[in-house]
mmCIF file of C-alpha atoms in Angstrom:
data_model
loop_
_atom_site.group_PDB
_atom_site.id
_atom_site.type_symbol
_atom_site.label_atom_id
_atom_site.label_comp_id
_atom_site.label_asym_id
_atom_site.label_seq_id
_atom_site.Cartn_x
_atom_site.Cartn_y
_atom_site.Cartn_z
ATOM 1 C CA UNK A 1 0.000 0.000 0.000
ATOM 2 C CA UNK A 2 0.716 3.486 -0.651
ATOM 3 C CA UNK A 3 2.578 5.431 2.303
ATOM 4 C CA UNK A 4 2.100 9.251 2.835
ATOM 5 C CA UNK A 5 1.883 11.148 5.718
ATOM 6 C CA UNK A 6 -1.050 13.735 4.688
ATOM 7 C CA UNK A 7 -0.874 17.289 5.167
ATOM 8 C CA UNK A 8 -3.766 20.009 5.866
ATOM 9 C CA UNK A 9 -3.980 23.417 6.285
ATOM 10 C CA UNK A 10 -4.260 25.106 9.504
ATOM 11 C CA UNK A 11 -6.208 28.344 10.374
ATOM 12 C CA UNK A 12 -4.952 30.742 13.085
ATOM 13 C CA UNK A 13 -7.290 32.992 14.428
ATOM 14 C CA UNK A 14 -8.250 35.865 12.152
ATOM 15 C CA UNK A 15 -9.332 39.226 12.621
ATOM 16 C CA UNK A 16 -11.933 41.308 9.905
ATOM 17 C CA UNK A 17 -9.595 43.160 7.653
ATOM 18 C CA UNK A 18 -6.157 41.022 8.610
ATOM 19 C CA UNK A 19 -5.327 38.027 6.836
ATOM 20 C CA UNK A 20 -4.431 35.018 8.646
ATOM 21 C CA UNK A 21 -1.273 33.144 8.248
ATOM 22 C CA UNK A 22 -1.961 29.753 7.271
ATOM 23 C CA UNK A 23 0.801 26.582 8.309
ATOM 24 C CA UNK A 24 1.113 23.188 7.413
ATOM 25 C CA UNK A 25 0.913 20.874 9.861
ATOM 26 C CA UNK A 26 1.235 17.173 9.800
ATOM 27 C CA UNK A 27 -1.512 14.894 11.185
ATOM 28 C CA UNK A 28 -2.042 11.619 12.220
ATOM 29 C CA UNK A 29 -2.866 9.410 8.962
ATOM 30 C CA UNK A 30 -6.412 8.542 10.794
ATOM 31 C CA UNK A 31 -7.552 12.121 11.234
ATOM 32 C CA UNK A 32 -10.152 13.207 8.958
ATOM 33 C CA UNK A 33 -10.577 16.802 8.708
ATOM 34 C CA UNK A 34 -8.568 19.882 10.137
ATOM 35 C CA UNK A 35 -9.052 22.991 11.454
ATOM 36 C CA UNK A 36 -9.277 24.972 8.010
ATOM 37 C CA UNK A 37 -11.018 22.053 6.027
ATOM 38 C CA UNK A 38 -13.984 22.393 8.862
ATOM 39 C CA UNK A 39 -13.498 26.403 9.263
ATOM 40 C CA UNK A 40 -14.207 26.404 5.172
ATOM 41 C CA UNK A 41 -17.182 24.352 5.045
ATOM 42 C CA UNK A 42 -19.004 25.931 7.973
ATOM 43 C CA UNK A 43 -18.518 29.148 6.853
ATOM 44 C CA UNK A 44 -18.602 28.671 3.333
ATOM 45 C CA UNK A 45 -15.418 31.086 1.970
ATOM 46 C CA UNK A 46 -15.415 29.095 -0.791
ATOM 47 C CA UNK A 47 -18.700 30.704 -2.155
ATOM 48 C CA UNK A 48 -16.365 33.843 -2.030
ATOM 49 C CA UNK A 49 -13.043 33.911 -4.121
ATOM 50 C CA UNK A 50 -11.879 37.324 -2.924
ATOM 51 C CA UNK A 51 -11.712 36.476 0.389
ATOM 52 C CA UNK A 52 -11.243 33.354 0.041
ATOM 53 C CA UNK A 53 -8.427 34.713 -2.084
ATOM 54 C CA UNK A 54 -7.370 36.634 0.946
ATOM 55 C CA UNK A 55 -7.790 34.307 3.440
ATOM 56 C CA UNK A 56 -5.106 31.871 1.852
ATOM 57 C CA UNK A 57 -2.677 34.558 0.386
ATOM 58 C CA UNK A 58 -0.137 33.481 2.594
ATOM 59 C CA UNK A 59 1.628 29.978 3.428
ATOM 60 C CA UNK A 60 4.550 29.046 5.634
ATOM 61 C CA UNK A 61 6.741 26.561 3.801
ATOM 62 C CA UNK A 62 7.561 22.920 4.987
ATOM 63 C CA UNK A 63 10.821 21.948 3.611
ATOM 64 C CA UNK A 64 9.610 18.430 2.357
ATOM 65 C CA UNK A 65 13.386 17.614 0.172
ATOM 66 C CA UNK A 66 13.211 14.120 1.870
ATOM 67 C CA UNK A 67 9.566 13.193 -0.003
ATOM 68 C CA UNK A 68 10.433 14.580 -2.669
ATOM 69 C CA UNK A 69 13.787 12.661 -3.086
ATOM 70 C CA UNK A 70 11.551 9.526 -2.864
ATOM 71 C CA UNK A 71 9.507 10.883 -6.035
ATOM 72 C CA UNK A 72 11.675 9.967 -8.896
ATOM 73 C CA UNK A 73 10.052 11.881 -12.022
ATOM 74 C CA UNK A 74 9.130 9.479 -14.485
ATOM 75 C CA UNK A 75 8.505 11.643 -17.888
ATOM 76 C CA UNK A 76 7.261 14.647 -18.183
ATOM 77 C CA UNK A 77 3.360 15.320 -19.205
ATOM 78 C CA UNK A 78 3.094 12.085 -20.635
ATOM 79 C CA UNK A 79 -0.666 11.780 -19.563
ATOM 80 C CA UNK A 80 -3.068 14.138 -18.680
ATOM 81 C CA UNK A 81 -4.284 14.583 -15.366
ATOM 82 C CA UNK A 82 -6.287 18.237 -15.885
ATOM 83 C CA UNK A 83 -4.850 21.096 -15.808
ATOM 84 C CA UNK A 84 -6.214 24.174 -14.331
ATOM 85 C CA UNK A 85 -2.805 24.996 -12.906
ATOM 86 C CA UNK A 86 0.530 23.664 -12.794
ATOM 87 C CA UNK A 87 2.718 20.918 -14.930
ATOM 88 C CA UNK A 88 1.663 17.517 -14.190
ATOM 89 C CA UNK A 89 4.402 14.577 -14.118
ATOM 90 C CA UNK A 90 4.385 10.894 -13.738
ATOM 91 C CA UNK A 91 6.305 9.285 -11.001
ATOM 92 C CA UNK A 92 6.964 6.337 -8.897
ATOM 93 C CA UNK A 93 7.852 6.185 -5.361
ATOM 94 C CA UNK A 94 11.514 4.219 -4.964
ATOM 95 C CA UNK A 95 10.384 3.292 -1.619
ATOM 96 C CA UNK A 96 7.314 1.582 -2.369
ATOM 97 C CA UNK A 97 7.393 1.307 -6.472
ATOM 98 C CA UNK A 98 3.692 2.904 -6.928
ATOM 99 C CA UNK A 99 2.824 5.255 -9.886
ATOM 100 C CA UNK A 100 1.642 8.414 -9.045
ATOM 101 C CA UNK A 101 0.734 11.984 -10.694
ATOM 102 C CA UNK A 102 2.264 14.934 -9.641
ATOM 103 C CA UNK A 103 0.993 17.968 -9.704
ATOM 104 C CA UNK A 104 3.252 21.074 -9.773
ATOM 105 C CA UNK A 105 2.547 25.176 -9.257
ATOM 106 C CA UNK A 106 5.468 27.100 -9.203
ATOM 107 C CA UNK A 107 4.890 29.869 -6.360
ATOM 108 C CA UNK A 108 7.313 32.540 -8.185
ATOM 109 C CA UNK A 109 4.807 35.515 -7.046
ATOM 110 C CA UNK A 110 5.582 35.751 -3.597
ATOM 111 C CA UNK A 111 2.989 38.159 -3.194
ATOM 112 C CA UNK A 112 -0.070 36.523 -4.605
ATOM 113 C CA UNK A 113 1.271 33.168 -2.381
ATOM 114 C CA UNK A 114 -0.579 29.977 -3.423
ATOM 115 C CA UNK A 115 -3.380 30.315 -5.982
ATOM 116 C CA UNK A 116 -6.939 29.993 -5.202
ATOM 117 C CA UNK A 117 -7.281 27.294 -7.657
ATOM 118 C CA UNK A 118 -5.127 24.942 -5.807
ATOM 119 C CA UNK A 119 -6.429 25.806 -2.010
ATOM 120 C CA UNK A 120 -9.705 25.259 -3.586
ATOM 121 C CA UNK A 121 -9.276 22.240 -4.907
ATOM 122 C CA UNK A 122 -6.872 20.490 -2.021
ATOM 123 C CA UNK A 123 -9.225 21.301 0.507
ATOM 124 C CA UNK A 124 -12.340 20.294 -1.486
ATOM 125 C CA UNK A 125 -10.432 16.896 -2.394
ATOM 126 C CA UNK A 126 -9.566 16.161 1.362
ATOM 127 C CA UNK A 127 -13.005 16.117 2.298
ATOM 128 C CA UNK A 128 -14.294 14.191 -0.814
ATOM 129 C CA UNK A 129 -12.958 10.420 -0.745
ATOM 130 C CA UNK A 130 -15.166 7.874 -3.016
ATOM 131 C CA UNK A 131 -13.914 5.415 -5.477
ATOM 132 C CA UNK A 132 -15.133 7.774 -8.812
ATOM 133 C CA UNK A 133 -13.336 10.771 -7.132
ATOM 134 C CA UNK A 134 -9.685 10.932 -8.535
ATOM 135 C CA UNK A 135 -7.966 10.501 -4.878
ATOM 136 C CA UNK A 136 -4.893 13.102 -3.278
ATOM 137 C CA UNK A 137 -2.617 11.291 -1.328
ATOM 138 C CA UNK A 138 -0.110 14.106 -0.231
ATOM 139 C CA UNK A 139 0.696 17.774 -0.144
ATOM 140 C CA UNK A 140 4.295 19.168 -0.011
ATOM 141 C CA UNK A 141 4.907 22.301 0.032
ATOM 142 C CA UNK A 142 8.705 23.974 -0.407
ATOM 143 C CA UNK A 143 9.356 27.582 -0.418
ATOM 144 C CA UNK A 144 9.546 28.372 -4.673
ATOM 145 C CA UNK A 145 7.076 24.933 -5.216
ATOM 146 C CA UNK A 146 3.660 23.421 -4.174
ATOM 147 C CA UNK A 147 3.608 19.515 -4.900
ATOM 148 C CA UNK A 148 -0.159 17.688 -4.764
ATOM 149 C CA UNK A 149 0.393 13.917 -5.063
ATOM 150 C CA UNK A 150 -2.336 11.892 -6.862
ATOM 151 C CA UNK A 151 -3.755 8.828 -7.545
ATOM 152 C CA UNK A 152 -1.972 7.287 -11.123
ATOM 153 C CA UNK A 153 -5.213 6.849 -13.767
ATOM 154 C CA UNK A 154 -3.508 6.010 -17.258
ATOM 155 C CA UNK A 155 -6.022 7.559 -19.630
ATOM 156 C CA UNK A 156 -8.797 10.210 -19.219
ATOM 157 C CA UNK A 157 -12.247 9.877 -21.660
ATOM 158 C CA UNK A 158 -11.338 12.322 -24.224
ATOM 159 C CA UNK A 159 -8.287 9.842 -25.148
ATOM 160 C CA UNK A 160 -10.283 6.768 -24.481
ATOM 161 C CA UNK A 161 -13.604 8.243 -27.102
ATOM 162 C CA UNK A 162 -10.286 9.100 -29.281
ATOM 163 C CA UNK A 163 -8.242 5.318 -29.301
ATOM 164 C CA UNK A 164 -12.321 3.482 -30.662
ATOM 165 C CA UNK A 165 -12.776 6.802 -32.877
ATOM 166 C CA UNK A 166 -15.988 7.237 -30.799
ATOM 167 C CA UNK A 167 -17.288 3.834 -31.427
ATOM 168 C CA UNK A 168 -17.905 2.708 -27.802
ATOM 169 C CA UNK A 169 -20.542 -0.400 -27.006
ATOM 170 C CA UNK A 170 -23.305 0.431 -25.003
ATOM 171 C CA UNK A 171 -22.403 -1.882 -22.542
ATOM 172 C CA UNK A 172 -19.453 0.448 -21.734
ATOM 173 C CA UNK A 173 -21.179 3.606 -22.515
ATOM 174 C CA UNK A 174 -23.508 2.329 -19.962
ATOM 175 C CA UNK A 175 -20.982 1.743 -17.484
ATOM 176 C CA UNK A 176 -18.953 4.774 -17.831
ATOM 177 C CA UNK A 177 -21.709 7.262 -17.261
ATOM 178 C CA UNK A 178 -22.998 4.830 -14.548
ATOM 179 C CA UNK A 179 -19.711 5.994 -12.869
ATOM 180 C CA UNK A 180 -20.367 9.587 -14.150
ATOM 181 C CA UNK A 181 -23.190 10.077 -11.970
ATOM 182 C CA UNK A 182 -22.055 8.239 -9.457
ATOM 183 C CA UNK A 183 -19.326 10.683 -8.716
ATOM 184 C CA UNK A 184 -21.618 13.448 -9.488
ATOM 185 C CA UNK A 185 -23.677 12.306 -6.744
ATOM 186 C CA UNK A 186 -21.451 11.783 -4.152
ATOM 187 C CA UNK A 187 -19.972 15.088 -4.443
ATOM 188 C CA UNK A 188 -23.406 16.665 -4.482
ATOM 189 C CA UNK A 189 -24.455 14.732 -1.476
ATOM 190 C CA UNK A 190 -21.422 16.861 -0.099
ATOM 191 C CA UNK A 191 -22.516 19.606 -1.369
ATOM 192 C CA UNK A 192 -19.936 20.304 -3.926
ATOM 193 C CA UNK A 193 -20.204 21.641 -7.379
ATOM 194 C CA UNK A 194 -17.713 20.817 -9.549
ATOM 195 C CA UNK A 195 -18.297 22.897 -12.238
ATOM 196 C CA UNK A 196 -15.884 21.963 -15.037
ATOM 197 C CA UNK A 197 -17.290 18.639 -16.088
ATOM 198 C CA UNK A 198 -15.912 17.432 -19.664
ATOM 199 C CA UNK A 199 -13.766 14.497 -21.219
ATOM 200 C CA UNK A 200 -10.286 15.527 -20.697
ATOM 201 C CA UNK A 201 -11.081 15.827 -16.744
ATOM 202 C CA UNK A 202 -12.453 12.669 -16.356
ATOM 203 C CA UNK A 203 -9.565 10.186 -15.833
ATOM 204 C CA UNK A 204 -10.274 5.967 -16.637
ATOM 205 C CA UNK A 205 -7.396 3.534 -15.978
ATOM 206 C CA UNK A 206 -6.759 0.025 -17.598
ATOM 207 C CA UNK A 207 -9.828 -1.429 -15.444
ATOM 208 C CA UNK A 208 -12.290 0.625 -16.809
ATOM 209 C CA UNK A 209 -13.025 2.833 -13.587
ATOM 210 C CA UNK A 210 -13.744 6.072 -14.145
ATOM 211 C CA UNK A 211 -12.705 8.927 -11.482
ATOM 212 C CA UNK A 212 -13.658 12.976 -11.544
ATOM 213 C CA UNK A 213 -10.909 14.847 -11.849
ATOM 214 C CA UNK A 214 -9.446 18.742 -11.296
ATOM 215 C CA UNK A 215 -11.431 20.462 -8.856
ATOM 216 C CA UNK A 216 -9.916 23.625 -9.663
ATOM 217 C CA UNK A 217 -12.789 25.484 -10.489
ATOM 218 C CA UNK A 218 -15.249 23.512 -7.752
ATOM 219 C CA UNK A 219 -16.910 24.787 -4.932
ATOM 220 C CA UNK A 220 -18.622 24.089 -2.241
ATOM 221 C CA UNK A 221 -22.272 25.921 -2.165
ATOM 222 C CA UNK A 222 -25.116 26.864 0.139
ATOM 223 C CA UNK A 223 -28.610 26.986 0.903
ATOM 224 C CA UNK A 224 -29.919 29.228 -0.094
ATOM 225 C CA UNK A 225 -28.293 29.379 -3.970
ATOM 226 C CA UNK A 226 -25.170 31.595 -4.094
ATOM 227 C CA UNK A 227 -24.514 34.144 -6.964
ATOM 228 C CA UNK A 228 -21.322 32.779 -8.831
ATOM 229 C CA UNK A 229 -19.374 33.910 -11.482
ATOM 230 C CA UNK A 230 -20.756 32.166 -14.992
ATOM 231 C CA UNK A 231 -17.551 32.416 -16.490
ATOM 232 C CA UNK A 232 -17.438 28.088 -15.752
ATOM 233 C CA UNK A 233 -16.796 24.893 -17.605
ATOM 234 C CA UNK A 234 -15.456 24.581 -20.868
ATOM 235 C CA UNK A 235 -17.883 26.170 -23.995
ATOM 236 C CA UNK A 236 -18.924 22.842 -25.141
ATOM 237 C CA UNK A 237 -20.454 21.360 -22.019
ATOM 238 C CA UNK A 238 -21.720 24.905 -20.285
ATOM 239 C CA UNK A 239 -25.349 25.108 -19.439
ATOM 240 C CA UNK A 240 -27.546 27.313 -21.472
ATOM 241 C CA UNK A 241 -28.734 29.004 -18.154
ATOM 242 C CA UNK A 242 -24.906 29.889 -17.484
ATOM 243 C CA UNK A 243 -24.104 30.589 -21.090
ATOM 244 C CA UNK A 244 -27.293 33.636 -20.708
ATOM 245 C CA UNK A 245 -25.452 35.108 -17.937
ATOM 246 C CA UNK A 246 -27.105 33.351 -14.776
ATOM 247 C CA UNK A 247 -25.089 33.948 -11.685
ATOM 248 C CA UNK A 248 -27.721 32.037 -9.743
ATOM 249 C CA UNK A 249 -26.933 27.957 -9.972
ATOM 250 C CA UNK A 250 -26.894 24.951 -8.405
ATOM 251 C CA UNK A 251 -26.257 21.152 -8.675
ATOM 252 C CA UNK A 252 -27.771 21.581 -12.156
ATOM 253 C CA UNK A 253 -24.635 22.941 -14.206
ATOM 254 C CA UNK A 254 -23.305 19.603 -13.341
ATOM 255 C CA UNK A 255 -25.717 17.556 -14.490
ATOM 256 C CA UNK A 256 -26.096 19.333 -17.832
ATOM 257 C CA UNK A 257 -22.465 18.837 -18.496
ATOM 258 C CA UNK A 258 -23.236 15.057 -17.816
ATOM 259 C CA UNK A 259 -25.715 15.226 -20.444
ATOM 260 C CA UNK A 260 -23.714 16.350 -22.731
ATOM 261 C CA UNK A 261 -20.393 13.852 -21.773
ATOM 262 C CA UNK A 262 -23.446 10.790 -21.909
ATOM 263 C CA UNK A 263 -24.265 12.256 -25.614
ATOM 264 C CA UNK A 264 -20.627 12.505 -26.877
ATOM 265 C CA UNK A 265 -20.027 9.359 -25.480
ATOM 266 C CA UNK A 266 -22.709 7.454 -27.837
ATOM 267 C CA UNK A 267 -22.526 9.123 -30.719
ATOM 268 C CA UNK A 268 -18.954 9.696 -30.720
ATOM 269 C CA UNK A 269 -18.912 13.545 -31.612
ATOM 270 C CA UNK A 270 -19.385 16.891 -28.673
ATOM 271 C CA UNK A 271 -23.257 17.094 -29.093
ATOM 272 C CA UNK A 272 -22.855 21.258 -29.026
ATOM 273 C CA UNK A 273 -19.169 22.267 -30.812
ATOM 274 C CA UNK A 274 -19.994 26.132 -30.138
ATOM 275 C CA UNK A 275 -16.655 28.510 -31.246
ATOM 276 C CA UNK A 276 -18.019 31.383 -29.291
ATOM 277 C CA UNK A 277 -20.977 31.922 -26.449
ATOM 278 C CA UNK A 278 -24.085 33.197 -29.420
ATOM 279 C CA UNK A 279 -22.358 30.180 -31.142
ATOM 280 C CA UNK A 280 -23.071 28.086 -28.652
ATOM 281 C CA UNK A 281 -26.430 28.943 -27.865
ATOM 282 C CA UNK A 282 -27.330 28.977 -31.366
ATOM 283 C CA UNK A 283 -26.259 25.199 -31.422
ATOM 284 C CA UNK A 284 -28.410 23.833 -28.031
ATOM 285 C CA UNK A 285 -31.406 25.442 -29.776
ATOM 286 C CA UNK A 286 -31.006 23.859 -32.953
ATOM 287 C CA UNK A 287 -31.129 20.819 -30.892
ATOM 288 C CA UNK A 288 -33.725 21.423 -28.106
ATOM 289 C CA UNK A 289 -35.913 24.147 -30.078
ATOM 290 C CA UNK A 290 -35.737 27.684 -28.893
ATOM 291 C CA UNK A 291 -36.374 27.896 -25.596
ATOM 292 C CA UNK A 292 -39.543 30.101 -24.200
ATOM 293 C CA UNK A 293 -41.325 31.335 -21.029
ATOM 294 C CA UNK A 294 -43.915 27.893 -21.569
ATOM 295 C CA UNK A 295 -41.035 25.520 -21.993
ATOM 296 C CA UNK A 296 -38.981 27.544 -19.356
ATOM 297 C CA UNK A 297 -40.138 30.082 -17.108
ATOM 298 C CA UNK A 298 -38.142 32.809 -16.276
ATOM 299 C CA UNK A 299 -35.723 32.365 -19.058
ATOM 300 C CA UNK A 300 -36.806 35.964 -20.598
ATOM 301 C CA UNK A 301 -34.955 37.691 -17.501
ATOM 302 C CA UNK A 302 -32.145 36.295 -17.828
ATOM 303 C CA UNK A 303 -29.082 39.275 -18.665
ATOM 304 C CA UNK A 304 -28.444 37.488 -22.138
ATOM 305 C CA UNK A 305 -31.800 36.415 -22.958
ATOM 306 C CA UNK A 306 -32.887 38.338 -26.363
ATOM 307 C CA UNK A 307 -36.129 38.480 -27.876
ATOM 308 C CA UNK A 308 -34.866 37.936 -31.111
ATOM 309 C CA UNK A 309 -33.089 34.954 -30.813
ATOM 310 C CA UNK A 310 -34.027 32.940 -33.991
ATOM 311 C CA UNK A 311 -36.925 30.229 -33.654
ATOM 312 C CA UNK A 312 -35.843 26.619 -33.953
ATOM 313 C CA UNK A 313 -37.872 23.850 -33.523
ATOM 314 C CA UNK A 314 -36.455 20.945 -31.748
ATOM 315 C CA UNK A 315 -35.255 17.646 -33.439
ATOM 316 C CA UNK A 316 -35.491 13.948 -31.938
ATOM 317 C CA UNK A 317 -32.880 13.185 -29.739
ATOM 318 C CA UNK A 318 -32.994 9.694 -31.429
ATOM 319 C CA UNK A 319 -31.721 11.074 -34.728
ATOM 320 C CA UNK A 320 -28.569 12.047 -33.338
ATOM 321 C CA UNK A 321 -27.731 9.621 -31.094
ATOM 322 C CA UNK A 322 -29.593 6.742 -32.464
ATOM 323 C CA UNK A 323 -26.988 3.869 -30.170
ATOM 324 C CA UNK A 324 -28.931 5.169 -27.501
ATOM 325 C CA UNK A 325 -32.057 2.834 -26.887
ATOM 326 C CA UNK A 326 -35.820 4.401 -25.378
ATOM 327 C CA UNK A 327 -34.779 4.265 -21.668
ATOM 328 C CA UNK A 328 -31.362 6.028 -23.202
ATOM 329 C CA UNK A 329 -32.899 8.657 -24.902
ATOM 330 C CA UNK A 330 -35.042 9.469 -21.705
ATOM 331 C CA UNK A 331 -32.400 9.985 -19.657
ATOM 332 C CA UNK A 332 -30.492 12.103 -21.734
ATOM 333 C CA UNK A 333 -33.529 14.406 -21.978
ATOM 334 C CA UNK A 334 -33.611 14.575 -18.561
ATOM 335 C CA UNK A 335 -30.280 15.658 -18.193
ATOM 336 C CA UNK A 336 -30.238 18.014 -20.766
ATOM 337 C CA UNK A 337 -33.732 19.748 -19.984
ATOM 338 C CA UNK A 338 -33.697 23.657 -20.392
ATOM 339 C CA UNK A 339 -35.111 24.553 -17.126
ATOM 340 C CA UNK A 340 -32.567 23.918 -14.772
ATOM 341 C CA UNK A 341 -34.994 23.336 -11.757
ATOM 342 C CA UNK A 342 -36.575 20.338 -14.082
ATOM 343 C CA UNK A 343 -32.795 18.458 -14.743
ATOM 344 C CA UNK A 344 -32.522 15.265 -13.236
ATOM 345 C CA UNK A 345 -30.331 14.841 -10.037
ATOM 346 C CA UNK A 346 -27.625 12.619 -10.096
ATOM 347 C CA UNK A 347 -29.257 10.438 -7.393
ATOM 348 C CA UNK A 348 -32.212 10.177 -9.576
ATOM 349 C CA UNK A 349 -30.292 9.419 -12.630
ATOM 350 C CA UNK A 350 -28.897 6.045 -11.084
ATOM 351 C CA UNK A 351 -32.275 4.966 -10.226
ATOM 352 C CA UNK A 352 -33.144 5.619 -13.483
ATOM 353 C CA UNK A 353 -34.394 2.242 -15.666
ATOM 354 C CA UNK A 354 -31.374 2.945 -18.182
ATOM 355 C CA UNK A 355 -29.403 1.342 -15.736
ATOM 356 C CA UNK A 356 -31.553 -1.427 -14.915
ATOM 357 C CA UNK A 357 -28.907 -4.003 -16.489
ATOM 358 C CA UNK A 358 -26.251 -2.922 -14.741
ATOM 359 C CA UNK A 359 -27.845 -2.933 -11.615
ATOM 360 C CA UNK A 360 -28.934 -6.816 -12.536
ATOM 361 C CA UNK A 361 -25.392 -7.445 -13.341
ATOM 362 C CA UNK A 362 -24.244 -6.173 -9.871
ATOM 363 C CA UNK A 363 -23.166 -2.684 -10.874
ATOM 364 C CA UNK A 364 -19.722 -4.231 -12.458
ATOM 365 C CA UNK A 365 -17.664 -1.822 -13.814
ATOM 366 C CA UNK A 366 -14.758 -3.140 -15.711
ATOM 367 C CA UNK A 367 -14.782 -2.515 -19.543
ATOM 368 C CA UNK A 368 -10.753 -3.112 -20.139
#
């Protein structure tokens, strides 16, 4: 088995308008949250980048040379493991031979300290542990570098739609978005929004398991809905809610990016290729019909909503994606609905009779 000492983030006390100096400080391996991880979810700064921002800006280095020595660097972006930040390299421990992915950010600003992105995303990824969740095993931290150690997945599903030119069974299709939703779920249930759903950041290894990756961009959210920036997840997989300037969203931006993934997945091609944001619009209604206050109330006061968006009528889902069987089809629409309060959760989704094979077959999800 893997062995790493883990590493969290401490929070001294902090005054309004001072910024707190933050310290790494090493835990027993049993110990389950820190200070910080439970300071962050209770009072949700991560609904708040600037102060969030402000509240992490500074970091005081823990020489970790000895790890690090143990981390012989394999080759150099020879996979992909997401990238919202850093250079990512493949290495093996010479103490214990296992294959992990390292993640690097150079911390050459001294003043800006460690970015956002990866505070967000170590704390978020502490708290989240569940077998479709790409796992962290280690944090070290040196004064010019910031090294997050993950979990080795060989492939992500961008390469793996590439390698069968899009021509995937249905069995497997089946499985893989089985293990979509499943992650989707669980990090709902913990009320986290990842928020940058697509291909390239979901990583697969040789066994067929798939795991959610780079949780850069995630967040944790509230109760009542929080007003977030829309500038989120890549163009092609963006919900038409965000893509008309909504700041006000929830678990459903996730699922609609699911929709999309499940789409591209059987028919081998990004259901909505848009080059720019009226592009990309312009291609979900030529799809789902022009959307309207019947079909979706409240989409007229939206800030990019326009009156005279062209008129489209919609076209069967079954034409495009015609591997797709009944129960298929129905879930897909489901995902992909235009009012975001009417998208299917993720829970839902893997009740949903689509999966009723799997589910007979004991939820097995090797495909390799």
């Amino acid at each position: 088995s893997i062995f790493f000492f883990f590493f969290f983030f401490l929070a001294l006390p902090c005054t309004s308008h001072q910024t707190a100096h933050l310290g790494f400080v090493l835990l027993r391996a049993h110990s389950e949250r820190t200070e910080l991880n439970s300071f962050l979810l209770h009072n949700r700064l991560l609904d708040i980048p600037i102060t969030f921002c402000r509240f992490t800006a500074q970091i005081s280095p823990w020489t970790s040379t000895r790890k690090l020595r143990n981390l012989a660097k394999v080759t150099h972006t020879s996979f992909s493991l997401i990238g919202t930040y850093g250079i990512v390299y493949k290495a093996q421990n010479r103490e214990t031979n296992d294959v992990v992915a390292l993640k690097r950010i150079r911390l050459d600003n001294e003043e800006e300290g460690v970015p956002c992105t990866a505070i967000r995303e170590i704390s978020l990824l502490k708290e989240l542990k569940q077998p479709n969740i790409v796992r962290l095993y280690d944090v070290l931290h040196t004064e010019k570098k910031l090294t997050l150690v993950f979990e080795f997945l060989d492939s992500d599903l961008k390469k793996f739609l590439d390698t069968y030119s899009g021509d995937i069974d249905v069995l497997t299709i089946k499985q893989l978005m089985y293990q979509l939703l499943k992650g989707i779920a669980y990090c709902h249930e913990h009320r986290v929004l990842h928020r940058d759903l697509k291909p390239q950041n979901l990583l697969i290894n040789k066994k067929g398991d798939l795991k959610l990756g780079d949780f850069g961009l995630a967040r944790a959210f509230g109760i009542p809905v929080r007003s977030y920036s829309h500038e989120v997840v890549t163009l092609w997989y963006r919900a038409p809610d965000v893509l008309m300037g909504s700041k006000q969203y929830s678990t459903s931006i996730d699922i609609w990016s699911a929709g999309c993934i499940f789409a591209e997945m059987a028919s081998g091609r990004p259901l909505f290729p848009g080059s720019s944001v009226k592009d990309q619009l312009l291609k979900i209604f030529k799809i789902l019909g022009t959307p309207t206050e019947d079909s979706w109330p409240g989409v007229a006061r939206l800030p990019e909503y326009r009156p005279d968006f062209p008129l489209y009528n919609p076209i069967p889902l079954e034409n495009l994606v015609p591997k797709l069987d009944a129960a298929g089809i129905d879930l897909l629409s489901r995902l992909i609905t235009y009012n975001p309060d009417k998208r299917i959760s993720a829970e839902a989704g893997l009740s949903h009779p689509y999966f009723d094979e799997l589910r007979r077959r004991d939820g097995s999800s090797g495909i390799l």
